[in-house]
Structure formats: structure tokens, C-alpha cells
Coordinates of C-alpha atoms in Angstrom, one line a residue:
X1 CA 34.4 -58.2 28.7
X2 CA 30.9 -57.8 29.8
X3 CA 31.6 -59.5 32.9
X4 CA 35.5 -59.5 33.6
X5 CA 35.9 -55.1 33.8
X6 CA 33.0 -55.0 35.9
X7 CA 34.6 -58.0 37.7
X8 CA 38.3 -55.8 38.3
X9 CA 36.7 -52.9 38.9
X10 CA 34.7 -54.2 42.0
X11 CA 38.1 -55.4 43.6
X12 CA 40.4 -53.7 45.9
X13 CA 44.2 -53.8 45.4
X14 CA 46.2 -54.1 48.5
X15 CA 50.3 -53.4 49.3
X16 CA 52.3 -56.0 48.6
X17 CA 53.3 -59.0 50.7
X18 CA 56.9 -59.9 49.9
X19 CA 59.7 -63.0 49.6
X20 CA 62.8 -62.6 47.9
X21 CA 62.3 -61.9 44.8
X22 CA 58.6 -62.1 44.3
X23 CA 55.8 -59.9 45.7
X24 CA 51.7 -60.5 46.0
X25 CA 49.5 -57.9 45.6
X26 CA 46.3 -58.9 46.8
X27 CA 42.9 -58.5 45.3
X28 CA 40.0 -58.0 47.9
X29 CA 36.4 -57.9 47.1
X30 CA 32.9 -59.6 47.9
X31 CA 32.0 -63.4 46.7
X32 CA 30.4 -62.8 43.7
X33 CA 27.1 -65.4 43.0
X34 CA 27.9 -68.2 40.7
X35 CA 27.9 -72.2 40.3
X36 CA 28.6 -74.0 43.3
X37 CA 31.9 -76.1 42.6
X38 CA 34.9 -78.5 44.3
X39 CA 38.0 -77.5 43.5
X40 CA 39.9 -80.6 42.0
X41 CA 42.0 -81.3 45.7
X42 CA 38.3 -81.0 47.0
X43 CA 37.1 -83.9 44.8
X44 CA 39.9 -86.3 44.5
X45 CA 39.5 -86.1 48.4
X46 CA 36.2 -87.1 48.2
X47 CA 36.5 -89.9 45.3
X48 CA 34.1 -88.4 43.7
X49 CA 36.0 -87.1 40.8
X50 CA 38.7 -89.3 38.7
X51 CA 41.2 -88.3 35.7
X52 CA 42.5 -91.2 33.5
X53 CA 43.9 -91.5 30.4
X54 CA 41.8 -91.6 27.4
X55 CA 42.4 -95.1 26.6
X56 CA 44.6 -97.9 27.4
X57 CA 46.8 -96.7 24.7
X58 CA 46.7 -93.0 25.7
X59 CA 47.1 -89.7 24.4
X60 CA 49.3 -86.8 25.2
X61 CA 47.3 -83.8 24.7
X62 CA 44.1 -84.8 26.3
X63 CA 42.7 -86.9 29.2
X64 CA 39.2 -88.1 30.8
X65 CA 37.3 -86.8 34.1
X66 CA 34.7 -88.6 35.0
X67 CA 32.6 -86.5 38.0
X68 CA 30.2 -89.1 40.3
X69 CA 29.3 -85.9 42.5
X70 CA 26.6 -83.7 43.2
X71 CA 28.3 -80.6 42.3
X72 CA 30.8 -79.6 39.3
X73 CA 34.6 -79.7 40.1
X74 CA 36.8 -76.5 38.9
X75 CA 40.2 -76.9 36.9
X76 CA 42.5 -74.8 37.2
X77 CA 44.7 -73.6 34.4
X78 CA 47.9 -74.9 34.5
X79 CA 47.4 -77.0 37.5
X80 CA 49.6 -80.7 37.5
X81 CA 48.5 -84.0 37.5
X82 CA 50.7 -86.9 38.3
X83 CA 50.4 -90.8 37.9
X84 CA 49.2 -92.8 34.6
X85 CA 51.6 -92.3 31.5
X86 CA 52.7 -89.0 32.1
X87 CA 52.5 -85.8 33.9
X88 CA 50.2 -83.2 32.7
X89 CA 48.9 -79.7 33.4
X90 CA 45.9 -78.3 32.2
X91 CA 45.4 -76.2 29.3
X92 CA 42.7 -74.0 30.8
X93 CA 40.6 -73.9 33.7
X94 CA 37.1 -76.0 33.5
X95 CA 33.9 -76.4 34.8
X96 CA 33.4 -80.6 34.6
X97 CA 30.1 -80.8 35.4
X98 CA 28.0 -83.0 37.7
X99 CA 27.5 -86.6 37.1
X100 CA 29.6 -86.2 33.6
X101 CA 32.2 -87.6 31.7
X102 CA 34.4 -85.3 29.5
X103 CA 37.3 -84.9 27.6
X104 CA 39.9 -82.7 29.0
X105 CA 42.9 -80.6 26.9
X106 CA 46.4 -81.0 28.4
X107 CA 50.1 -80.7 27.9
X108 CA 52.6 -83.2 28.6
X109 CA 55.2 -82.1 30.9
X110 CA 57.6 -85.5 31.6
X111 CA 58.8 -85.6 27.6
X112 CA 60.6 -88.7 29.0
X113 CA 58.1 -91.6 30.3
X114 CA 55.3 -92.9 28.6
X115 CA 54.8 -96.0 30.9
X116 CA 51.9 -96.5 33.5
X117 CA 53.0 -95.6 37.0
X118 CA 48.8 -95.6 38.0
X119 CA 45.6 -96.4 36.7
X120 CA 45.0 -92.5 37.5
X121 CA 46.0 -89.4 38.1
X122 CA 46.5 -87.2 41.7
X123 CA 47.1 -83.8 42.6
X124 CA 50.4 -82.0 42.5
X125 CA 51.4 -79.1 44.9
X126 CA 52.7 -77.4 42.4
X127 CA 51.0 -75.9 38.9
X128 CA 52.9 -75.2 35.7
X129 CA 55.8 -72.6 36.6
X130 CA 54.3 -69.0 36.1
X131 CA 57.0 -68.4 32.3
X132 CA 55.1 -71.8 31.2
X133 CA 51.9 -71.1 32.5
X134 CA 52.0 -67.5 30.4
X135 CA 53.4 -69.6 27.2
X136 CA 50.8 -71.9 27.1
X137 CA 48.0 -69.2 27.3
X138 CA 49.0 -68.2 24.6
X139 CA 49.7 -71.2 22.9
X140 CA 46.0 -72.2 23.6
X141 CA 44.8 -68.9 22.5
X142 CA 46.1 -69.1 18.8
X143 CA 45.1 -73.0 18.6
X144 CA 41.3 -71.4 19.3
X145 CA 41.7 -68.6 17.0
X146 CA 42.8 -71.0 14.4
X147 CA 40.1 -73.7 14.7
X148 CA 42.4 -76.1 15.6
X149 CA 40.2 -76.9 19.3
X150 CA 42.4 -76.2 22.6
X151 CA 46.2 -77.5 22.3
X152 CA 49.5 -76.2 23.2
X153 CA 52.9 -76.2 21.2
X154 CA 53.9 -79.2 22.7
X155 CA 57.4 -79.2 21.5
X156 CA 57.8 -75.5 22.9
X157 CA 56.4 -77.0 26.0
X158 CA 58.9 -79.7 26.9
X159 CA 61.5 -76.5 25.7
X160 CA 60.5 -74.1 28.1
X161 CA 61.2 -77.4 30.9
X162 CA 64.4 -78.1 29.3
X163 CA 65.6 -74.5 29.3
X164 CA 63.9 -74.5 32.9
X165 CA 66.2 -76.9 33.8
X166 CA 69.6 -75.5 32.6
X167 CA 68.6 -71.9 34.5
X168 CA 68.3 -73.6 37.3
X169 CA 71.2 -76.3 37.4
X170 CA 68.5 -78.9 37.8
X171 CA 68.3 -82.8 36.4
X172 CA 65.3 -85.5 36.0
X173 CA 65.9 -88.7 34.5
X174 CA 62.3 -88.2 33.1
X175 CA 62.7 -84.6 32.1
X176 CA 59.5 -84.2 34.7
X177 CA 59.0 -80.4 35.9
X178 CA 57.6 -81.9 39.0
X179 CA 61.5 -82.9 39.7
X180 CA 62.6 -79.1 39.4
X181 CA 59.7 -78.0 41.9
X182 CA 61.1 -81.3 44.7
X183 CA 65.1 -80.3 43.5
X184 CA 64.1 -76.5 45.4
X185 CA 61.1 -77.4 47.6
X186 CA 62.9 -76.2 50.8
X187 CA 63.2 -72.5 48.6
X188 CA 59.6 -72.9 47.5
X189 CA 57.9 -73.9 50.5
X190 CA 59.8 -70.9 52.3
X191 CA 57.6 -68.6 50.0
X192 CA 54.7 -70.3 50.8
X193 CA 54.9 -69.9 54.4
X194 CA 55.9 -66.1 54.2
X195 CA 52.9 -65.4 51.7
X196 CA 49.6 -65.4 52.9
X197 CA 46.1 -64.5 52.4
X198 CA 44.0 -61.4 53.7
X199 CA 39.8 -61.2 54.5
X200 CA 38.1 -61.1 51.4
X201 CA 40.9 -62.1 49.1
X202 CA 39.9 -63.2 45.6
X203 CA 43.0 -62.9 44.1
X204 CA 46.6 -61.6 43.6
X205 CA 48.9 -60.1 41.2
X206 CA 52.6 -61.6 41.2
X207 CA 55.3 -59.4 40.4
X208 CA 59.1 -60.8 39.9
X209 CA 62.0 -59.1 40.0
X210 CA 60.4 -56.0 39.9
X211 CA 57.8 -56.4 37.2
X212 CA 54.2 -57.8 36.9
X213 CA 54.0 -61.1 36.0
X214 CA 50.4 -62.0 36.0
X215 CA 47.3 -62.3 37.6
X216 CA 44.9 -64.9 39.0
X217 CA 41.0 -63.8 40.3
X218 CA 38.3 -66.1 41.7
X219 CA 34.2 -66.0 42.1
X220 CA 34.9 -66.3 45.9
X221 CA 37.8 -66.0 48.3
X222 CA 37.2 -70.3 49.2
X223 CA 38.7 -70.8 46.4
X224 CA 42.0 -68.1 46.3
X225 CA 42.3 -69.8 49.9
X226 CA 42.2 -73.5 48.6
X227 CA 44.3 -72.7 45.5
X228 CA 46.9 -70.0 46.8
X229 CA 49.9 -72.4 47.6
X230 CA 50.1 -73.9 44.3
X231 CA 49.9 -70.0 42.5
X232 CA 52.7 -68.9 44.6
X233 CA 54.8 -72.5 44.1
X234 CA 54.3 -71.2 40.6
X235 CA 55.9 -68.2 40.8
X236 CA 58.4 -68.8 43.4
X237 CA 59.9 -71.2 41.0
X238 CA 60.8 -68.5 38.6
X239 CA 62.1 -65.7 41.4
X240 CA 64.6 -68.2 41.9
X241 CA 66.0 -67.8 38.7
X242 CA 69.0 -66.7 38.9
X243 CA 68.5 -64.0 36.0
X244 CA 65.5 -62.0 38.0
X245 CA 66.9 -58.7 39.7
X246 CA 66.2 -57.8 43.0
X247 CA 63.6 -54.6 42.8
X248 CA 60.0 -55.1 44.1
X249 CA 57.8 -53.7 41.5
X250 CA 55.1 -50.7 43.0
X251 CA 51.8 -50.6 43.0
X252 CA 52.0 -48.6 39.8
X253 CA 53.1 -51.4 37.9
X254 CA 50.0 -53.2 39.4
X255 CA 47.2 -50.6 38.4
X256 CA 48.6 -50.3 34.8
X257 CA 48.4 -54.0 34.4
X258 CA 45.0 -54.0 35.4
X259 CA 43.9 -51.0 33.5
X260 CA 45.3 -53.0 30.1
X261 CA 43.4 -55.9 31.3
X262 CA 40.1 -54.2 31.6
X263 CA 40.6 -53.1 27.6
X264 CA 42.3 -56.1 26.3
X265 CA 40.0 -57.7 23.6
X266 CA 38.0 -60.7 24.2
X267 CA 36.8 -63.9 22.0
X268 CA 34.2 -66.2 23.3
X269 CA 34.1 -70.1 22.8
X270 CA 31.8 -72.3 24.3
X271 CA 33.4 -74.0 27.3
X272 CA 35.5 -77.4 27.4
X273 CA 32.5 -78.2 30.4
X274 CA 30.0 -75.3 31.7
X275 CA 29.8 -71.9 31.0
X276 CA 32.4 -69.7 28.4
X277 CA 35.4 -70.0 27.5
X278 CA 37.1 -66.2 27.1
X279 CA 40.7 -66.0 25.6
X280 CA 41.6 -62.3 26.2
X281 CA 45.0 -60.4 24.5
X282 CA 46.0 -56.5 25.6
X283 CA 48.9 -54.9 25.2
X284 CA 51.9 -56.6 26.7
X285 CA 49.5 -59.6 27.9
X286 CA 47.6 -62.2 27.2
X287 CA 45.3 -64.5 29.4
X288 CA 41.9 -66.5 29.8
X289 CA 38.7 -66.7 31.6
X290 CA 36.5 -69.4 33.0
X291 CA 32.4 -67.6 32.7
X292 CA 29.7 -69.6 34.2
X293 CA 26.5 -68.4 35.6
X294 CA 27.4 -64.8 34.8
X295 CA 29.9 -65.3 37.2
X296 CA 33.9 -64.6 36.7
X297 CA 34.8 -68.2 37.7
X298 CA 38.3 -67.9 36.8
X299 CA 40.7 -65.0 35.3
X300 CA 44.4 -65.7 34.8
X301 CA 46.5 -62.9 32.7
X302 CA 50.4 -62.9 32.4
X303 CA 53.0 -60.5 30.6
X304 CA 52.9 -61.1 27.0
X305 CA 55.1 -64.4 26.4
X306 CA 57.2 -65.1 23.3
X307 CA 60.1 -66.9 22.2
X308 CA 63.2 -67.4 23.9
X309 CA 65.9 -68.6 21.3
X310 CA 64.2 -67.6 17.8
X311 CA 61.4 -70.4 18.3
X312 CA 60.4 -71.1 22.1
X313 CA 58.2 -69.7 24.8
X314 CA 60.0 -66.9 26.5
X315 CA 61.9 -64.6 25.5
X316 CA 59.8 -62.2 24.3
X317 CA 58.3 -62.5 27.4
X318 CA 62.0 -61.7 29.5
X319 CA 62.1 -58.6 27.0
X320 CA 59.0 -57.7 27.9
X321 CA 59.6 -57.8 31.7
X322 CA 63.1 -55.7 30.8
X323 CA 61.5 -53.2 29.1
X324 CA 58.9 -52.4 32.3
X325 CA 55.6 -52.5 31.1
X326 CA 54.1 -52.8 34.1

């Protein structure tokens, strides 16, 4: 935590900017120094980054990035890729480095297509829902802690979608997320347009139906800026769940959640590309930073997830948002 408390405690927390059912607290601060990166829009724009499968045969949890540029290209956890085989998300946020080729550790999250739509992959508005997002740290957490390198539950993964899609009344003939984020665009894209950004914003904590339910920070505010549409299509999806109540949680709720994250305990792995990987658990949450360059590259924490019908992703983590935590 050498580097993540000091990181918090530097950063101002702002009132709320609100939609429905989900409210952004903002995170001001100054850039911080650090590596000088594309974000993965940024370099599929530029053809200077490209994800493929592994192999002509492919492989569900992991992919390849090959980087021609001059500078490394950030990852972001839980961010969608389309095309190939499958979609994916990632499993964490990485730093591919310039003029490399590495293998990259994702979920699956279309259980039903494994045929070649593209040679490779392209962006997706949209990143992992925030419930799945929060599962997966998790998920990713333990596989680390047990030596078993950087994978989800898969299984629990193509659960959480299923159960996504009953909640929300919602159908894909590929059981692809991306269908459930087009079904409720017009919804989603309302939030995006009523959410913005504010000078020096590095991040945000998103609060749903009246609790905290997580937290993304950046090295700079470029980056919140180039990234914020897909965070909130995240967590719009879920505040249209019919379940979430209608109370906007206070800036209370926020400051607790930070103070557990500036305690929460910390293991350190060497990174999928640059810098560190650092899986963090606190009470009532869970999450992961990207550490390059002594810089805070990348800091995602969510409300503790669990299981939601004995042996999936989320219930706990409803529970946990019913009993107020934060």
C-alpha cells in the first residue's frame, strides 16, 4: 500500500452527480508522474496495437497483444473485446509494453459461439457490468493467492450473464453480455450523457441504489476522461435492475469506503506486462491495482462480491449492499 494510501489521500472527493439510480462521486487531484501510455481505444485507432486469439485453435481464458508502437498501451480491467471466437473482457488492467508481444488473461463472456466472426478483436463501449466486474476481482484474486496464475471462475462467469439476463428480461441467441448492454442502450446512453467529468478528475466512486459500489482511480485525468463512458455503461447497467432501491447513498458512505481501502491488505505479483500487479482485500471489499513507475496506474475496488444461489458471483455481494456498509 506504499503507493495506493498515499495515492487516496492526495485526492479530493467531490458531491455527487446523479441519474436514476446511480450516483458519481468524483475524485479530483493532480496527474501524478508515471509511464507514458495509449489507452487501448487510443491504439486500436492508431493500428498500432492488435488482440488475437492465441492460435488458430484458440483459447478461452487468454489471448495475444502484439504492440508495434512507441509507447505501452493500458488495459483496463474488465474492459470488452469483440470479434474472433468469442467476446472477452479482461481479467485485470495491463501495461503491454512497447514493441512486445504478450499473453493476456481473459474471461469468456458469449458461452454460446466459438466460431470466427474476425481475424481480431475491437473495442466495446461497454466493460464488464460493475456485479461481474467485482466477481471477477475476486475470482482473479484467489486464482493468484493459490498459484494457479490469473483466471476467473469461468463457469460462475457465464452465471452471473445468465442471471443478468433473467433480472433484466433480456435474450441473446449467443448468451453475449454485449446483447444485454444494445437490449437497454437508449437507458444506458441516457446516463452517460447526464454524468460527466469535472477539472482534475482522476476518478469516481459509483454508488447504486443507495450504496457504494466501487471505485476506479487513474495516474492522470486523460485517462478518467478517455475511459469514463464505458465505467459508467458499467454501472448503469446494474441501476437498472429492477431490485436496486431508489436512495442516493451520502458522502458518508463514500469516505468510509475509502478509509477501508486505505487499510485493506495488499499482495504483490509481478505484472502480466510492466510494473506490479497488487490484489488488495478490506473489509466488505475487494479490488486490484495496476503499479508502474511508482505510479498508481490503475485502482479498481468494489463491495465485497459472493455468491448468489449457494455457488455464483453475487449474492453475498447484494447482502452486502443490504446491510449498508458503505
Amino acid at each position: 500500500m506504499q503507493t495506493i494510501a498515499p495515492t487516496l489521500s492526495t485526492l479530493v472527493l467531490g458531491e455527487a452527480a446523479v441519474h436514476g439510480r446511480l450516483a458519481v462521486f468524483p475524485l479530483t487531484g493532480a496527474d501524478a508522474p508515471g509511464p507514458d501510455y495509449l489507452t487501448l481505444d487510443e491504439a486500436l485507432a492508431a493500428k498500432t496495437l492488435r488482440i488475437t486469439e492465441v492460435s488458430a485453435a484458440g483459447s478461452v481464458p487468454e489471448l495475444k497483444a502484439v504492440n508495434s508502437g512507441e509507447r505501452p498501451v493500458l488495459l483496463l480491467d474488465g474492459e470488452q473485446l469483440v470479434g474472433a471466437k468469442q467476446n472477452r473482457i479482461l481479467n485485470l488492467s495491463i501495461l503491454v509494453p512497447a514493441h512486445a508481444e504478450i499473453t493476456i488473461p481473459v474471461s469468456c463472456v458469449e458461452a454460446g459461439r466459438w466460431a470466427s466472426r474476425s481475424y481480431g478483436f475491437s473495442a466495446s463501449r461497454s466493460a464488464a457490468f460493475a456485479r461481474l466486474r467485482a466477481a471477477k476481482a475476486a475470482h482473479v484474486s484467489e486464482s493468484l493467492a493459490s498459484g494457479a496464475g490469473r483466471h476467473s471462475h469461468q463457469g460462475e462467469v457465464w452465471d452471473a450473464i445468465a442471471m443478468k439476463m433473467e433480472r433484466m428480461n433480456s435474450r441473446s441467441h449467443t448468451s453475449a453480455m454485449d446483447d444485454v448492454f444494445e437490449r437497454f442502450d437508449d437507458d444506458v446512453a441516457a446516463f452517460e450523457r447526464s454524468i460527466g467529468s469535472v477539472a482534475g478528475q482522476r476518478g469516481a466512486l459509483f454508488g447504486i441504489g443507495g450504496r457504494i459500489a466501487g471505485l476506479d482511480v487513474f495516474d492522470r485525468a486523460a485517462t478518467f476522461d478517455r475511459v469514463r463512458d464505458k465505467l459508467v455503461r458499467s454501472y448503469a447497467l446494474d441501476a437498472l435492475e429492477p431490485d436496486v432501491g431508489d436512495a442516493v447513498p451520502d458522502q458518508d458512505g463514500a469516505r468510509r469506503f475509502l478509509d477501508a481501502l486505505r487499510i485493506a491488505s495488499a499482495r504483490r505479483y509481478p505484472a502480466v506486462g510492466m510494473g506490479e500487479d497488487v490484489r488488495l482485500e478490506g473489509l466488505g471489499l475487494c479490488g486490484a491495482a495496476l503499479v508502474a513507475d511508482r505510479a498508481l496506474v490503475h485502482l479498481c475496488a468494489f463491495a465485497r462480491p459472493a455468491v448468489e444461489n449457494g455457488n455464483g458471483p453475487e449474492k453475498t455481494f447484494m447482502a452486502g449492499r443490504r446491510r449498508g456498509m458503505y
